[in-house]
Amino acid sequence: MSRTIVLGVVVAAIGAGIYYYLNQPEPTPAERLQSAAQDAGDAVSDAVESVTEQASDATDQAGQAATDLANQAGEEVAALAEQGQDLLNSWIEEGTLTVQNFDYDAMVASVQNSALAQDMKTKAISILDEIKASPELFAAKLQELQALLQGQ
């Protein structure tokens, strides 16, 4: 008997739910408009969140790219300074550049044949030209040349 009562209660609840669902009034135009506005608002919120996330990702990627470029530039500057220092050392070792000797032609040739950037080559040769034209400026121009070739 208790099963019958429980079964009757369950059937009655299901019947009441079906009756309520089938007899719900159609939503009014205002309710439909409100529902559509809510759906549109949700879509805009989702879009804003997505765009914000994409912008954040793009910013992170741009920051990493900038870091990578800065590191690469630093490495290139260090490599150029090392090349310039190697050039100075070779002039001293070969006797091309000593207190008694300034072999302009050999130094210009070594600058032109070096792996230095073209603008650095041009500046170095210009300083060598100034030393050749005014030997009394040798010490000052030599310091300028060293600073250039050492990347300072």
Short mmCIF file of C-alpha atoms in Angstrom, two decimals:
data_model
loop_
_atom_site.label_atom_id
_atom_site.label_comp_id
_atom_site.label_asym_id
_atom_site.label_seq_id
_atom_site.Cartn_x
_atom_site.Cartn_y
_atom_site.Cartn_z
CA MET A 1 0.00 0.00 0.00
CA SER A 2 2.78 2.43 0.82
CA ARG A 3 4.24 1.80 -2.62
CA THR A 4 0.95 2.68 -4.18
CA ILE A 5 0.81 5.93 -2.22
CA VAL A 6 4.38 6.82 -3.16
CA LEU A 7 3.72 5.93 -6.79
CA GLY A 8 0.54 8.02 -6.72
CA VAL A 9 2.40 10.99 -5.28
CA VAL A 10 5.13 10.68 -7.95
CA VAL A 11 2.56 10.43 -10.76
CA ALA A 12 0.67 13.42 -9.33
CA ALA A 13 3.90 15.49 -9.13
CA ILE A 14 4.81 14.60 -12.70
CA GLY A 15 1.29 15.43 -13.87
CA ALA A 16 1.36 18.77 -12.03
CA GLY A 17 4.73 19.60 -13.62
CA ILE A 18 3.47 18.78 -17.12
CA TYR A 19 0.27 20.80 -16.53
CA TYR A 20 2.29 23.80 -15.26
CA TYR A 21 4.71 23.61 -18.21
CA LEU A 22 1.94 23.32 -20.81
CA ASN A 23 -0.14 26.11 -19.29
CA GLN A 24 2.67 28.67 -18.95
CA PRO A 25 1.71 31.89 -20.71
CA GLU A 26 3.70 32.95 -23.78
CA PRO A 27 6.36 35.51 -22.88
CA THR A 28 5.30 39.05 -23.56
CA PRO A 29 7.19 41.15 -26.12
CA ALA A 30 8.81 43.03 -23.21
CA GLU A 31 9.96 39.74 -21.66
CA ARG A 32 11.33 38.58 -25.03
CA LEU A 33 13.11 41.91 -25.46
CA GLN A 34 14.54 41.68 -21.96
CA SER A 35 15.71 38.12 -22.63
CA ALA A 36 17.29 39.16 -25.94
CA ALA A 37 19.00 42.10 -24.23
CA GLN A 38 20.33 39.79 -21.54
CA ASP A 39 21.63 37.37 -24.19
CA ALA A 40 23.27 40.27 -26.06
CA GLY A 41 24.85 41.55 -22.84
CA ASP A 42 26.22 38.09 -22.10
CA ALA A 43 27.64 37.87 -25.64
CA VAL A 44 29.30 41.29 -25.28
CA SER A 45 30.78 40.30 -21.92
CA ASP A 46 32.14 37.10 -23.44
CA ALA A 47 33.59 39.04 -26.39
CA VAL A 48 35.21 41.64 -24.12
CA GLU A 49 36.74 38.89 -21.99
CA SER A 50 38.05 37.14 -25.10
CA VAL A 51 39.52 40.35 -26.55
CA THR A 52 41.10 41.21 -23.20
CA GLU A 53 42.67 37.76 -23.02
CA GLN A 54 43.95 38.03 -26.60
CA ALA A 55 45.36 41.52 -25.93
CA SER A 56 47.11 40.22 -22.83
CA ASP A 57 48.59 37.35 -24.83
CA ALA A 58 49.71 39.75 -27.57
CA THR A 59 51.28 42.05 -24.98
CA ASP A 60 53.14 39.12 -23.43
CA GLN A 61 54.39 38.03 -26.85
CA ALA A 62 55.46 41.58 -27.76
CA GLY A 63 57.28 41.91 -24.45
CA GLN A 64 59.11 38.65 -25.03
CA ALA A 65 60.01 39.71 -28.59
CA ALA A 66 61.35 43.04 -27.30
CA THR A 67 63.41 41.22 -24.68
CA ASP A 68 64.76 38.85 -27.31
CA LEU A 69 65.66 41.74 -29.62
CA ALA A 70 67.36 43.64 -26.79
CA ASN A 71 69.37 40.56 -25.87
CA GLN A 72 70.32 40.00 -29.50
CA ALA A 73 71.34 43.65 -29.91
CA GLY A 74 73.43 43.46 -26.75
CA GLU A 75 75.17 40.35 -28.02
CA GLU A 76 75.85 42.02 -31.38
CA VAL A 77 77.28 45.13 -29.70
CA ALA A 78 79.51 42.94 -27.54
CA ALA A 79 80.65 41.02 -30.63
CA LEU A 80 81.45 44.28 -32.46
CA ALA A 81 83.38 45.60 -29.47
CA GLU A 82 85.33 42.33 -29.35
CA GLN A 83 86.11 42.61 -33.08
CA GLY A 84 87.29 46.18 -32.59
CA GLN A 85 89.47 45.19 -29.64
CA ASP A 86 90.91 42.30 -31.66
CA LEU A 87 91.76 44.76 -34.44
CA LEU A 88 93.55 47.09 -32.01
CA ASN A 89 95.42 44.15 -30.48
CA SER A 90 96.51 42.93 -33.90
CA TRP A 91 97.89 46.39 -34.78
CA ILE A 92 99.93 46.43 -31.59
CA GLU A 93 101.14 42.82 -31.99
CA GLU A 94 102.13 43.34 -35.62
CA GLY A 95 103.89 46.62 -34.85
CA THR A 96 101.50 48.58 -37.05
CA LEU A 97 100.61 50.84 -34.14
CA THR A 98 103.39 51.73 -31.72
CA VAL A 99 104.73 54.90 -30.22
CA GLN A 100 107.34 55.05 -33.00
CA ASN A 101 105.24 53.60 -35.82
CA PHE A 102 101.90 54.55 -37.33
CA ASP A 103 101.40 52.45 -40.48
CA TYR A 104 98.41 54.27 -41.93
CA ASP A 105 98.07 52.12 -45.05
CA ALA A 106 98.18 48.81 -43.16
CA MET A 107 95.69 50.04 -40.58
CA VAL A 108 93.23 51.31 -43.19
CA ALA A 109 93.54 48.03 -45.11
CA SER A 110 92.89 45.99 -41.95
CA VAL A 111 89.82 48.11 -41.11
CA GLN A 112 88.46 47.69 -44.64
CA ASN A 113 89.02 43.93 -44.53
CA SER A 114 87.54 43.53 -41.04
CA ALA A 115 84.08 42.23 -40.16
CA LEU A 116 83.13 45.56 -38.57
CA ALA A 117 79.89 47.25 -39.59
CA GLN A 118 80.28 49.66 -42.51
CA ASP A 119 79.50 52.79 -40.47
CA MET A 120 82.09 51.76 -37.89
CA LYS A 121 84.66 51.19 -40.66
CA THR A 122 83.91 54.64 -42.08
CA LYS A 123 84.33 56.33 -38.69
CA ALA A 124 87.56 54.42 -37.92
CA ILE A 125 89.08 55.36 -41.28
CA SER A 126 88.04 58.98 -40.73
CA ILE A 127 89.88 59.01 -37.38
CA LEU A 128 92.94 57.40 -39.01
CA ASP A 129 92.81 60.12 -41.68
CA GLU A 130 92.77 62.79 -38.96
CA ILE A 131 95.78 61.20 -37.24
CA LYS A 132 97.68 61.10 -40.53
CA ALA A 133 96.80 64.73 -41.29
CA SER A 134 97.68 66.01 -37.78
CA PRO A 135 100.23 63.80 -36.03
CA GLU A 136 100.19 66.14 -33.01
CA LEU A 137 96.62 64.88 -32.30
CA PHE A 138 97.85 61.28 -32.23
CA ALA A 139 97.14 60.63 -28.52
CA ALA A 140 93.68 62.20 -28.49
CA LYS A 141 92.62 60.61 -31.77
CA LEU A 142 94.00 57.24 -30.68
CA GLN A 143 91.79 57.36 -27.59
CA GLU A 144 88.82 58.26 -29.81
CA LEU A 145 89.64 55.33 -32.10
CA GLN A 146 89.96 52.95 -29.15
CA ALA A 147 86.62 54.08 -27.74
CA LEU A 148 84.96 53.58 -31.14
CA LEU A 149 86.43 50.14 -31.71
CA GLN A 150 85.67 49.01 -28.16
CA GLY A 151 82.03 50.05 -28.52
CA GLN A 152 82.13 52.83 -25.95
#
